[in-house]
Tab-separated table of C-alpha atoms and ligand atoms in Angstrom:
chain	number	residue	atom	x	y	z
A	247	MET	CA	0.113	-0.201	-0.168
A	248	ASN	CA	1.495	3.284	-1.130
A	249	SER	CA	0.373	5.834	1.837
A	250	GLU	CA	1.972	8.807	0.271
A	251	LYS	CA	-0.069	8.259	-3.296
A	252	LEU	CA	-3.218	7.592	-1.013
A	253	LEU	CA	-2.783	10.767	0.803
A	254	GLU	CA	-2.071	12.808	-2.321
A	255	LEU	CA	-5.129	11.224	-4.157
A	256	GLN	CA	-7.375	12.236	-1.155
A	257	LYS	CA	-5.967	15.706	-1.280
A	258	GLU	CA	-6.610	15.829	-5.215
A	259	MET	CA	-10.416	14.921	-5.090
A	260	PRO	CA	-12.357	18.125	-6.079
A	261	ASP	CA	-15.317	18.635	-3.686
A	262	GLY	CA	-18.177	16.222	-4.969
A	263	VAL	CA	-15.845	13.637	-6.213
A	264	GLN	CA	-15.518	10.397	-3.973
A	265	LEU	CA	-12.255	8.539	-4.040
A	266	ILE	CA	-12.965	4.638	-3.972
A	267	ALA	CA	-9.749	2.498	-3.264
A	268	VAL	CA	-10.173	-0.631	-5.181
A	269	SER	CA	-8.557	-3.301	-2.736
A	270	LYS	CA	-9.339	-6.314	-5.052
A	271	PHE	CA	-6.806	-9.219	-4.912
A	272	LYS	CA	-5.185	-7.282	-1.997
A	273	PRO	CA	-5.190	-8.663	1.752
A	274	ALA	CA	-7.386	-7.022	4.290
A	275	SER	CA	-4.107	-5.938	6.001
A	276	ASP	CA	-3.633	-3.359	2.964
A	277	VAL	CA	-7.242	-2.234	3.454
A	278	GLN	CA	-6.681	-1.529	7.207
A	279	LEU	CA	-3.517	0.497	6.490
A	280	ALA	CA	-5.648	2.720	4.044
A	281	TYR	CA	-8.299	2.914	6.653
A	282	ASP	CA	-5.987	3.983	9.116
A	283	LEU	CA	-5.095	7.054	6.753
A	284	GLY	CA	-8.837	7.904	6.800
A	285	GLN	CA	-10.087	6.162	3.625
A	286	ARG	CA	-13.541	4.583	4.068
A	287	HIS	CA	-14.884	3.824	0.682
A	288	PHE	CA	-13.502	0.531	-1.004
A	289	GLY	CA	-14.245	-1.132	-4.146
A	290	GLU	CA	-14.220	-5.103	-4.536
A	291	ASN	CA	-15.183	-7.139	-7.607
A	292	HIS	CA	-15.616	-10.512	-6.122
A	293	ALA	CA	-18.568	-11.201	-3.754
A	294	MET	CA	-16.783	-13.723	-1.660
A	295	GLU	CA	-13.759	-11.531	-1.065
A	296	MET	CA	-15.850	-8.563	-0.376
A	297	LYS	CA	-17.866	-10.609	2.072
A	298	GLN	CA	-14.510	-11.934	4.156
A	299	LYS	CA	-13.103	-8.422	4.053
A	300	HIS	CA	-16.006	-7.145	5.249
A	301	GLU	CA	-16.289	-9.386	8.133
A	302	GLU	CA	-12.702	-8.790	9.152
A	303	LEU	CA	-12.280	-4.985	8.927
A	304	PRO	CA	-14.007	-2.145	10.526
A	305	GLN	CA	-17.684	-2.024	10.377
A	306	ASP	CA	-18.048	1.571	9.050
A	307	ILE	CA	-16.135	0.986	5.806
A	308	LYS	CA	-18.328	1.590	2.784
A	309	TRP	CA	-18.117	-1.134	0.416
A	310	HIS	CA	-18.683	-0.631	-3.404
A	311	PHE	CA	-19.349	-3.761	-5.628
A	312	ILE	CA	-17.696	-2.772	-9.061
A	313	GLY	CA	-17.256	-6.102	-10.852
A	314	HIS	CA	-19.394	-8.415	-12.616
A	315	LEU	CA	-22.203	-9.661	-10.425
A	316	GLN	CA	-23.548	-13.287	-10.915
A	317	THR	CA	-27.254	-13.490	-9.404
A	318	ASN	CA	-26.098	-16.705	-7.179
A	319	LYS	CA	-23.562	-14.653	-5.494
A	320	ILE	CA	-25.738	-11.317	-4.473
A	321	LYS	CA	-26.603	-12.922	-1.194
A	322	TYR	CA	-23.140	-12.707	0.058
A	323	ILE	CA	-23.066	-8.948	-0.372
A	324	ILE	CA	-26.637	-7.706	0.213
A	325	PRO	CA	-26.697	-7.459	3.941
A	326	PHE	CA	-23.877	-4.756	4.152
A	327	VAL	CA	-23.167	-3.433	0.458
A	328	HIS	CA	-23.005	0.503	0.095
A	329	LEU	CA	-23.653	0.705	-3.500
A	330	ILE	CA	-23.567	-1.635	-6.530
A	331	HIS	CA	-21.919	-0.304	-9.415
A	332	SER	CA	-22.356	-2.791	-12.062
A	333	ILE	CA	-26.104	-3.427	-12.748
A	334	ASP	CA	-26.115	-4.717	-16.317
A	335	SER	CA	-29.446	-6.424	-16.834
A	336	PHE	CA	-32.921	-6.288	-15.573
A	337	LYS	CA	-32.682	-9.609	-14.419
A	338	LEU	CA	-29.553	-8.675	-12.203
A	339	LEU	CA	-31.622	-5.793	-10.783
A	340	GLN	CA	-34.649	-7.720	-10.258
A	341	GLU	CA	-32.474	-10.341	-8.236
A	342	VAL	CA	-30.802	-7.622	-6.039
A	343	ASP	CA	-34.535	-6.161	-5.199
A	344	ARG	CA	-35.741	-9.842	-4.199
A	345	GLN	CA	-32.670	-10.176	-1.920
A	346	ALA	CA	-32.880	-6.713	-0.647
A	347	LEU	CA	-36.404	-7.309	0.418
A	348	LYS	CA	-35.394	-10.469	2.416
A	349	HIS	CA	-32.963	-8.278	4.220
A	350	ASN	CA	-35.531	-5.483	4.698
A	351	ARG	CA	-33.226	-3.061	3.253
A	352	GLU	CA	-33.098	-0.801	0.297
A	353	VAL	CA	-29.802	-1.184	-1.865
A	354	ASP	CA	-28.373	1.449	-4.071
A	355	CYS	CA	-27.414	0.690	-7.363
A	356	LEU	CA	-25.957	2.433	-10.650
A	357	LEU	CA	-26.725	1.441	-14.134
A	358	GLN	CA	-23.507	-0.002	-16.001
A	359	PHE	CA	-23.393	1.314	-19.578
A	360	HIS	CA	-21.114	-0.131	-22.263
A	361	ILE	CA	-19.193	2.957	-23.564
A	362	ALA	CA	-15.886	1.217	-24.602
A	363	THR	CA	-15.156	-0.388	-27.950
A	364	GLU	CA	-14.161	-3.651	-26.569
A	365	GLU	CA	-16.975	-6.354	-26.759
A	366	THR	CA	-15.517	-8.105	-23.409
A	367	LYS	CA	-16.955	-5.043	-21.345
A	368	PHE	CA	-20.302	-5.471	-19.878
A	369	GLY	CA	-23.161	-3.055	-19.680
A	370	PHE	CA	-26.345	-1.643	-20.949
A	371	SER	CA	-26.953	0.172	-24.348
A	372	LEU	CA	-29.112	3.349	-24.088
A	373	ASP	CA	-31.868	1.535	-25.893
A	374	GLU	CA	-31.689	-1.592	-23.575
A	375	CYS	CA	-31.889	0.768	-20.589
A	376	GLU	CA	-34.697	2.803	-21.728
A	377	LYS	CA	-36.761	-0.147	-22.532
A	378	MET	CA	-36.052	-1.390	-18.950
A	379	LEU	CA	-36.984	1.768	-17.366
A	380	GLN	CA	-40.222	2.231	-19.177
A	381	SER	CA	-41.356	-1.371	-18.237
A	382	PRO	CA	-43.911	-1.952	-15.697
A	383	GLU	CA	-41.947	-4.569	-14.356
A	384	PHE	CA	-39.117	-2.005	-13.296
A	385	ALA	CA	-41.719	0.328	-11.763
A	386	SER	CA	-42.892	-2.512	-9.411
A	387	LEU	CA	-39.199	-2.829	-7.853
A	388	LYS	CA	-39.110	-1.536	-4.244
A	389	ASN	CA	-36.140	-2.236	-2.613
A	390	VAL	CA	-33.537	-0.760	-5.190
A	391	ARG	CA	-32.744	2.719	-5.690
A	392	ILE	CA	-30.918	3.687	-8.767
A	393	CYS	CA	-28.518	6.266	-7.877
A	394	GLY	CA	-26.882	7.128	-11.320
A	395	VAL	CA	-24.570	5.510	-13.997
A	396	MET	CA	-21.310	3.554	-14.147
A	397	GLY	CA	-18.883	3.020	-17.123
A	398	MET	CA	-15.322	2.016	-18.209
A	399	ALA	CA	-13.375	3.505	-20.894
A	400	SER	CA	-11.499	1.589	-23.529
A	401	LEU	CA	-8.381	0.354	-22.888
A	402	THR	CA	-6.335	2.862	-25.292
A	403	ASP	CA	-3.548	5.227	-25.235
A	404	ASP	CA	-6.018	7.570	-27.073
A	405	ARG	CA	-6.705	10.255	-24.375
A	406	GLN	CA	-9.060	11.921	-26.850
A	407	GLN	CA	-11.105	8.663	-27.251
A	408	ILE	CA	-11.165	8.052	-23.509
A	409	ARG	CA	-12.456	11.622	-22.924
A	410	GLN	CA	-15.127	10.957	-25.638
A	411	GLU	CA	-16.369	7.919	-24.003
A	412	PHE	CA	-16.511	9.805	-20.337
A	413	HIS	CA	-18.383	12.622	-22.353
A	414	ARG	CA	-20.765	9.862	-23.642
A	415	LEU	CA	-21.544	8.601	-20.168
A	416	HIS	CA	-22.273	12.230	-18.735
A	417	GLU	CA	-24.621	12.579	-21.728
A	418	ILE	CA	-26.502	9.418	-20.939
A	419	PHE	CA	-26.700	10.494	-17.200
A	420	ASP	CA	-28.047	13.857	-18.170
A	421	LEU	CA	-30.651	12.359	-20.488
A	422	LEU	CA	-31.704	9.511	-18.131
A	423	LYS	CA	-31.914	12.453	-15.296
A	424	SER	CA	-34.408	14.520	-17.093
A	425	LYS	CA	-36.420	11.844	-18.843
A	426	TYR	CA	-36.918	9.350	-15.590
A	427	PHE	CA	-35.110	10.637	-12.549
A	428	ALA	CA	-35.963	14.459	-12.573
A	429	ALA	CA	-37.799	13.884	-9.157
A	430	SER	CA	-35.227	11.766	-7.079
A	431	ASP	CA	-32.408	13.670	-5.429
A	432	PHE	CA	-30.406	10.606	-4.995
A	433	PHE	CA	-30.055	10.060	-9.085
A	434	LYS	CA	-26.562	12.083	-8.875
A	435	GLU	CA	-23.729	9.723	-9.405
A	436	ILE	CA	-21.380	9.354	-12.358
A	437	SER	CA	-18.951	6.324	-11.336
A	438	MET	CA	-16.094	6.662	-13.888
A	439	GLY	CA	-12.161	6.934	-13.900
A	440	MET	CA	-9.543	4.379	-12.931
A	441	THR	CA	-5.855	4.705	-12.258
A	442	ASP	CA	-4.811	5.586	-15.651
A	443	ASP	CA	-7.616	7.916	-16.617
A	444	TYR	CA	-9.315	9.299	-13.475
A	445	ARG	CA	-8.261	12.981	-14.163
A	446	ILE	CA	-9.882	13.013	-17.753
A	447	ALA	CA	-12.735	11.280	-15.792
A	448	ILE	CA	-13.138	14.003	-13.235
A	449	GLN	CA	-12.853	16.719	-15.869
A	450	GLU	CA	-15.768	15.124	-17.590
A	451	GLY	CA	-17.937	15.198	-14.371
A	452	SER	CA	-17.148	11.937	-12.496
A	453	THR	CA	-18.414	11.827	-8.838
A	454	LEU	CA	-17.027	8.270	-7.969
A	455	VAL	CA	-13.410	7.334	-8.977
A	456	ARG	CA	-12.159	3.765	-8.680
A	457	ILE	CA	-8.664	3.728	-8.234
A	458	GLY	CA	-6.601	0.368	-7.493
A	459	SER	CA	-3.168	-0.099	-8.709
A	460	ALA	CA	-1.999	3.720	-8.077
A	461	ILE	CA	-2.731	2.893	-4.439
A	462	PHE	CA	-2.272	-0.896	-3.789
A	463	GLY	CA	0.483	-1.365	-6.713
A	464	ALA	CA	-0.041	-3.927	-9.358
A	465	ARG	CA	-2.297	-6.863	-9.018
A	466	ASP	CA	-1.127	-10.503	-9.167
A	467	TYR	CA	-3.810	-12.446	-10.834
A	468	SER	CA	-1.395	-15.810	-11.301
A	469	ASN	CA	-2.947	-17.663	-8.457
A	470	LYS	CA	-6.785	-16.750	-8.771
B	31	LIG	C1	-9.985	-3.128	-11.023
B	31	LIG	C2	-10.902	-1.879	-11.402
B	31	LIG	C3	-10.623	-0.669	-11.191
B	31	LIG	C4	-9.399	-0.359	-10.645
B	31	LIG	O1	-8.437	-0.214	-11.577
B	31	LIG	P1	-7.104	0.294	-11.641
B	31	LIG	O2	-6.606	0.672	-12.879
B	31	LIG	O3	-6.166	-0.494	-10.864
B	31	LIG	O4	-7.076	1.675	-10.942
B	31	LIG	C5	-11.701	0.233	-11.324
B	31	LIG	N1	-12.838	0.019	-11.696
B	31	LIG	C6	-13.034	-1.466	-12.092
B	31	LIG	C7	-14.591	-1.836	-12.582
B	31	LIG	C8	-12.383	-2.302	-11.860
B	31	LIG	O5	-12.539	-3.747	-12.083
C-alpha cells in the first residue's frame, strides 16, 4: 500500500468527487492501512472476497461492488453493500431487489453502460436501458434505488477517445436524469475513472473514481 500516493489522491479529489480505493486481490491488512489514513470507501469485484473483508475489517467501511455480479452471489453482499456499481441487466436488478427485500433494506445501485469499444466489457446500451426503465416490471421494484450510472473507458492510449467515452456517459446520465429521474435527488452519481484515466474522468464530471493499482500496487492474478 502506497501511503503517500493515497494521501495525495485524497487531497487531489475536488469537492463532490469520492475516491474509492479498489482493494480487489489485495489482503485485508492493506485495506486496514488505508483505513488508518482515513480512507472509508473501498471497491471490490468478487462477492466472497468482499464478504470476507467486510467481516474482518472495521464496520464503518463503505463497500462498493464494482465487478460483474452473478445472481447466485448477490446473497453474500446484500446485507452490507453500500453501492452496487455494476447493474447490467434487468434480471440482475430484479434479483438484487428480491434479496434486498429479504433483508428488509433498500440497496443503492448504478446502471452500468457499455461505453468502450471492447466487446468483452459489460453494460447496457441506452436503448436496452430505456426499455427497462419504461417497463411496468421496473416500476414494481421497491427495494432498489437507482443512484446514477457507471462506465469503463476503452483500454487505449488515445486520450481523446477516452474523453469522448466519458463525455458520452455524462450525456447518458443527463438524458436519464431529465427523462426518468428528475424527481429523485439521489440520482446524482457518475462512476467513472481508474488509475490511468481518473483525471480525464473528473474533468468530464465523474463523482466516484475507482482507483486500485496507484494505491495498492500492481495486482497479481497468477494464483486466482
Ligand atoms: C480493477 C478495477 C478498477 C481499478 O483499476 P486500476 O486501474 O487498478 O485503478 C476500477 N474499476 C473497475 C470496474 C475495476 O474492475
